[in-house]
C-alpha positions in Angstrom: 114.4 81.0 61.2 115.3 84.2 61.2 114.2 85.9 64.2 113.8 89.5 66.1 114.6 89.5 69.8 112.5 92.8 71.0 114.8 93.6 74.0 117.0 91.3 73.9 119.9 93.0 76.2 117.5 91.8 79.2 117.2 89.6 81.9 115.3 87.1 79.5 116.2 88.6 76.3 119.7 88.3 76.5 119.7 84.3 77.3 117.1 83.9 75.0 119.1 84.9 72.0 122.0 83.0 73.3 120.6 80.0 73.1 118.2 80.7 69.8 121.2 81.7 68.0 123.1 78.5 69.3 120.2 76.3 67.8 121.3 78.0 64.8 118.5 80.7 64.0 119.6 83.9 62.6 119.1 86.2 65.5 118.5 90.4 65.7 118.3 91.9 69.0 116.1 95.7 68.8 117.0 97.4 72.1 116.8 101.0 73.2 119.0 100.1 75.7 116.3 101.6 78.5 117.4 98.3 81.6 120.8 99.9 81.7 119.5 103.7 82.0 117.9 102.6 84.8 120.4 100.5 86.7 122.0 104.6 86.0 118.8 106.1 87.6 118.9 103.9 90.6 122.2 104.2 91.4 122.5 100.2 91.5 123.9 97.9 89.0 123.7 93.9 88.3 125.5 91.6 90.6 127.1 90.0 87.9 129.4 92.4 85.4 128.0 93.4 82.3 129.6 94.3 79.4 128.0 96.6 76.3 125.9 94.5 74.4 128.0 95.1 70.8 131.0 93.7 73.1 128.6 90.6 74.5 127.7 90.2 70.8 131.5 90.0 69.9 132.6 87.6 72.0 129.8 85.2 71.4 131.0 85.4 67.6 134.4 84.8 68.8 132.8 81.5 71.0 130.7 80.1 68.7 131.1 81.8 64.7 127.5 82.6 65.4 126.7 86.4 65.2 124.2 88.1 66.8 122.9 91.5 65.1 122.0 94.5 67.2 119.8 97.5 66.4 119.3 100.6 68.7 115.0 101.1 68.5 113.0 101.8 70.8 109.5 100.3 70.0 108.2 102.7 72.1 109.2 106.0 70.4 110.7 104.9 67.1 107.5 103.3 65.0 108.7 104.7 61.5 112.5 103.1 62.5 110.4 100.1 63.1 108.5 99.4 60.6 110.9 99.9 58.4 113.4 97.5 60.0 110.4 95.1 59.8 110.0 95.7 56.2 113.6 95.1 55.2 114.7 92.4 57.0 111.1 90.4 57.1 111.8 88.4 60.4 110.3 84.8 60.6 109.4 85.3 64.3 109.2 87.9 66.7 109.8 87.8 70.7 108.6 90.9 72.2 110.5 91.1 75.7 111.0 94.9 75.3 109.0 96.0 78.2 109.2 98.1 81.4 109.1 94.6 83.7 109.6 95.5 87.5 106.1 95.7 89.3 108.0 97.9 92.5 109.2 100.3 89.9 106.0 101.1 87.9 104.6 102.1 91.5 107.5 104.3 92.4 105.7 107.4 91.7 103.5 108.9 89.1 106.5 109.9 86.9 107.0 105.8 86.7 103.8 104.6 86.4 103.4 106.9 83.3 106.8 105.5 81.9 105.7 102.3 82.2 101.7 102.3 80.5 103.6 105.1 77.5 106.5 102.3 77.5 104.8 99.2 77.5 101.4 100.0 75.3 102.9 101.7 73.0 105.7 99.4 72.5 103.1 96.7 71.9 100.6 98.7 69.9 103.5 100.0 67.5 104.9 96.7 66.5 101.4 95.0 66.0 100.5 97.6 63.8 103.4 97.7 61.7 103.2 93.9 61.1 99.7 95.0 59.8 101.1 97.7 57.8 103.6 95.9 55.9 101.9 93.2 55.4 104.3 90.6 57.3 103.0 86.9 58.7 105.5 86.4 61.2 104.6 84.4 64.4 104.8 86.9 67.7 105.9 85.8 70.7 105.3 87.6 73.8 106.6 86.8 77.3 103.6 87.8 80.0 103.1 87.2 83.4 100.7 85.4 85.8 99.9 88.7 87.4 97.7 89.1 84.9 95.6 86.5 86.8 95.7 88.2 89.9 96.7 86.3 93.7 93.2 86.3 94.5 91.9 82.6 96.1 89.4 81.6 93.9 89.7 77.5 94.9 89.7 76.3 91.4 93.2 75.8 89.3 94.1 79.2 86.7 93.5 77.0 83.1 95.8 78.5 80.5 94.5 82.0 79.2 90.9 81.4 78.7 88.0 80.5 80.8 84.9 78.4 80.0 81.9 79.9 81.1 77.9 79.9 80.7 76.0 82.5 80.3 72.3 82.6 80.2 70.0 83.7 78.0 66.8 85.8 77.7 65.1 82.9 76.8 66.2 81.6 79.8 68.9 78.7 78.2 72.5 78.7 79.4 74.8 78.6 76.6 78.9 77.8 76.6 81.6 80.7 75.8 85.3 80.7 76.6 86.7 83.8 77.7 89.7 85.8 78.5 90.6 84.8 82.2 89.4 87.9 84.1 92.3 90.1 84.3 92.9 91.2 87.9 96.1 93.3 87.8 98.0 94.2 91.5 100.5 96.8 90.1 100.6 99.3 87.0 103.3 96.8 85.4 100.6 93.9 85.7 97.8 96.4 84.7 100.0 97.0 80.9 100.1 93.2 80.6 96.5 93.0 80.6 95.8 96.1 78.2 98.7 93.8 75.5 96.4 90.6 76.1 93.2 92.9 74.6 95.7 94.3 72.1 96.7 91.1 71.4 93.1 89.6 71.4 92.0 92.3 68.8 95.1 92.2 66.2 94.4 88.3 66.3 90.6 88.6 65.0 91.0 91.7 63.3 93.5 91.3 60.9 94.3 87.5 61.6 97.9 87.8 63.2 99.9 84.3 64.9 100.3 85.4 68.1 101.6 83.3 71.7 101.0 85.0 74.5 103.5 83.1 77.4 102.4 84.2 81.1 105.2 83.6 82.7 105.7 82.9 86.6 108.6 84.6 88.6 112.4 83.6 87.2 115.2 82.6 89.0 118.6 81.1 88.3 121.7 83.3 86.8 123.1 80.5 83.7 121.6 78.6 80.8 124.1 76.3 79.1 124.9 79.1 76.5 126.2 82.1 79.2 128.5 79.8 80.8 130.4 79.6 78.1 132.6 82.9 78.7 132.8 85.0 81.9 131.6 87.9 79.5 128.6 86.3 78.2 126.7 86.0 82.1 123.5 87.2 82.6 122.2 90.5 84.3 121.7 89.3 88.1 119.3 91.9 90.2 118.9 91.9 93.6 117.8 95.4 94.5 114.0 96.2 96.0 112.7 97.0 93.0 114.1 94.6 89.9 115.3 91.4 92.4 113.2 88.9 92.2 112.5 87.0 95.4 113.7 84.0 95.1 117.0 85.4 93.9 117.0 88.3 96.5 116.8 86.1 99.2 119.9 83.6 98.0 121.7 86.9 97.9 120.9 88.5 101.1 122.2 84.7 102.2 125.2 85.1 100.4 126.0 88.0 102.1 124.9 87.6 105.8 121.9 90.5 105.4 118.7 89.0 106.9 115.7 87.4 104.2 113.4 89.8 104.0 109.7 88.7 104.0 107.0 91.4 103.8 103.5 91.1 105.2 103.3 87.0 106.5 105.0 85.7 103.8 101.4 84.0 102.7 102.0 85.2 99.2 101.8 82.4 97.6 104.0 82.6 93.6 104.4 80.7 90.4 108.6 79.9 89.5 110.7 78.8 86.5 114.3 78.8 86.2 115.9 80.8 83.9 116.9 78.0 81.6 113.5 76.7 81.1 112.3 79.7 80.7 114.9 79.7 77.5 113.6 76.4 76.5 109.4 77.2 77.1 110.3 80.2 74.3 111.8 77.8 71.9 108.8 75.5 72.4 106.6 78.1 71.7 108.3 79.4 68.2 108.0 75.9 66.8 104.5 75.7 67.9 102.6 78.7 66.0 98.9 78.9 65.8 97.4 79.0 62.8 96.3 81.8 60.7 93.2 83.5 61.9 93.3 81.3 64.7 92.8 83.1 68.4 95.8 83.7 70.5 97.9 80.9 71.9 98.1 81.0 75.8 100.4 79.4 77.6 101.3 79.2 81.7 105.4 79.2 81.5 105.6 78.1 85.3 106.7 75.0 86.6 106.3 75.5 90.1 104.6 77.5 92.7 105.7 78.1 96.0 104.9 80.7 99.4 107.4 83.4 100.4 107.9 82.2 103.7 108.3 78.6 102.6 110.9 79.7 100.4 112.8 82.0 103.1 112.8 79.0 105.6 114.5 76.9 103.3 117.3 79.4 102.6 117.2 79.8 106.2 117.7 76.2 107.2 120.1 75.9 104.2 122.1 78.5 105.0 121.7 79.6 108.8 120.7 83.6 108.0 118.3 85.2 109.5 114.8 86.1 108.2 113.3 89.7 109.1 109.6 89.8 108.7 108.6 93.8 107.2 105.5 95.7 106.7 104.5 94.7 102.9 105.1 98.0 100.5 102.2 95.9 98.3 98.6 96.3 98.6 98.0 92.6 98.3 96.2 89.8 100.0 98.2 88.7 103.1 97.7 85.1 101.8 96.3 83.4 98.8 96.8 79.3 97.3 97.7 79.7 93.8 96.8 76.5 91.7 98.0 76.8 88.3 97.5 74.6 84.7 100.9 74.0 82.7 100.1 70.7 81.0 100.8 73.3 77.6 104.5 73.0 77.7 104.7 70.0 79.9 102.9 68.0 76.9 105.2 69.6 74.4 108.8 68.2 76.2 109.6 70.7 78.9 111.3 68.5 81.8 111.2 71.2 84.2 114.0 72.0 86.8 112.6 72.6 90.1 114.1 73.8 93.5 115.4 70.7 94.8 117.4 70.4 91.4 120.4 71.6 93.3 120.9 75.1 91.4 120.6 76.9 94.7 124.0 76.5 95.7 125.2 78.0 92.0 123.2 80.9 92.9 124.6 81.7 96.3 128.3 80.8 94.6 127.9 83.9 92.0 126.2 85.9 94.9 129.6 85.2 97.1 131.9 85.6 93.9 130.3 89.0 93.4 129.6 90.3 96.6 131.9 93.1 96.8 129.7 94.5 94.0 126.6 94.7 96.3 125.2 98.3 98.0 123.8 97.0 100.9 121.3 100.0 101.2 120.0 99.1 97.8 118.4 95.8 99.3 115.6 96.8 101.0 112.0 96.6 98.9 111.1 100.7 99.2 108.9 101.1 96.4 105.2 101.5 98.1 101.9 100.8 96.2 99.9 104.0 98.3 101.3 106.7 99.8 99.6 105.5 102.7 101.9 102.2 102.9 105.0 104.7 102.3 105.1 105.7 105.8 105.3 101.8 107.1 108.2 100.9 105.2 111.1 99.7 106.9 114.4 101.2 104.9 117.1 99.3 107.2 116.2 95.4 107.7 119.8 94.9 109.4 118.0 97.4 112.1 121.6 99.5 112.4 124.0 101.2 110.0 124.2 99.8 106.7 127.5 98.1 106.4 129.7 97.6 103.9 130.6 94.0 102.5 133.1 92.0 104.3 
């Protein structure tokens, strides 16, 4: 197939057409570039060293005789550019990563949160309508998140988008409807995913689009099989309060001998996949369209769910740091269960790798290999959901002068 990687320089995005392109699709990445402008903004940058993405591009051509095309659009701001990429090149399938992704940063401060609803909506909105426009069938793939669901305890497991329900009648009858899983959004960035399931919903009946939503749980890892390849094809690693994710934060606070930070109780209980089956869930989903006219395909791309604390003991015990348990910059439950469906992908092949598949230790290995790249006082989570919780947080976990790496 030929297919369109909508932010494809990303954490996701860039793996994703590694290992597309390696299955021997022809693959076009559309990026405006905006993950690295930010790193530039928050005066951090990835653990791991990142080359441009026409010189990532070049070497996996020089790897594998495989080329990878890059186009600088932003799907935000550039619909004509768009559309008419769309229209010339008449992809077989799209993957629409090119979002605003980091929860802590859409709540930074009302400058951010209107970056990330004018980013995320309209990136959404303008691609949907130009596949309208132009007339082009081509099966959309979007990668989600659970936080659509919510972390609310409801005692009943999440099913996979949609939720059966009765309703009764005025004649007094109850009668069956399935539903969009009420949305329950805990940050703007979650709040944006919900508006693209209704957009999403609409484009589907309306004018009878193939679309797969994946709502995807939190990612960790740093390889697939296709960036270990070459030192220059790695992945972005983040590890920073506001684009770390925690299960990667904490193997790199380990790394490093800064204390696991665990905000609130820890009871925040989270959905995981590793980066490679993340990789592989996307593949699944291309070769699995809905049909024409057909509603929108949900899946749950998890394979595990774990709590915070549970997770920061086991670095602990595994590697003897400390844990420091912060006031949570979140306005959250302090704990919630989170039972989730995935027989979807599970059905369709995925074999998924879990914690105690021994892909720890490679994290902490690139975390110690890179270390000397970390700025110690861009670890702590600072981004505050009110202004309120602003004046709890704790800027310096170590509880003394940040330090430089030994």
């Amino acid at each position: 197939m030929k297919i369109a990687v909508m932010g494809g320089d990303g954490f996701v995005g860039w793996p994703t057409s590694l290992h597309l392109s390696d299955a021997g699709h022809d693959v076009h990445i559309l990026d405006n570039l905006s993950r690295r402008w930010i790193d530039t903004e928050l005066g951090v940058q990835s653990l791991t060293p990142m080359d441009s993405i026409q010189e990532r591009t070049r070497i996996w051509h020089a790897e594998t005789g495989r080329r990878i095309h890059f186009n600088l659009i932003d799907l935000a701001k550039d619909y004509e550019l768009l559309k008419k990429w769309l229209a010339e090149e008449r992809p077989d399938a799209i993957i629409h990563f090119a979002e605003q992704r980091a929860a802590p940063y859409s709540m930074k401060s009302d400058r951010h949160k209107n970056y990330t609803v004018n980013n995320n909506v309209s990136a959404t909105h303008n691609l949907l309508n130009a596949l309208v426009e132009i007339g082009l069938d081509a099966h959309l793939v979007h990668l989600g998140t659970m936080g659509v669901y919510g972390y609310s305890t409801v005692g009943a497991a999440i099913p996979e988008g949609y939720l059966p329900v009765g309703i009764e009648t005025t004649q007094g009858e109850t009668v069956s409807q399935e539903i969009l899983y009420p949305a329950n959004p805990g940050s703007i960035y979650h709040m944006t995913k919900c508006l693209d399931q209704l957009l999403f919903q609409f484009y589907a009946k309306n004018d009878g689009l193939r679309i797969t939503d994946l709502h995807q749980g939190i990612v960790w890892g740093t390889h697939t099989e296709q960036t270990r390849r070459h030192p220059q094809l790695v992945n972005r690693f983040d590890y920073d309060g506001d684009y770390g994710t925690v299960l990667n934060r904490f193997l790199i606070q380990a790394a490093i001998g800064y204390p696991l930070t665990v905000h609130g109780t820890g009871g925040q209980t989270r959905a995981f996949i590793h980066i490679q089956d993340s990789v592989r869930c996307i593949e699944i989903a291309l070769n699995n369209p809905p049909a024409r006219g057909s509603r929108v395909e949900i899946f749950n791309q998890m394979t595990e769910t774990h709590r915070v604390r549970d997770l920061a003991e086991m670095i602990a015990k595994m590697s003897g740091a400390e844990i420091a348990w912060l006031p949570n910059p979140r306005k959250e439950a302090p704990e919630n269960d989170l039972i989730v469906r995935n027989e979807k992908f599970l059905g369709l092949g995925l074999k998924p790798t879990t914690l105690e598949g021994g892909l720890l230790e490679e994290i902490v290995d690139v975390a110690k290999k890179f270390a000397y790249r970390v700025d110690r006082s861009r670890v702590p989570a600072v981004s505050a959901w009110t202004k309120d919780i602003a004046r709890t947080i704790n800027r310096d976990p170590e509880g003394k002068k940040l330090k430089s790496v030994s």
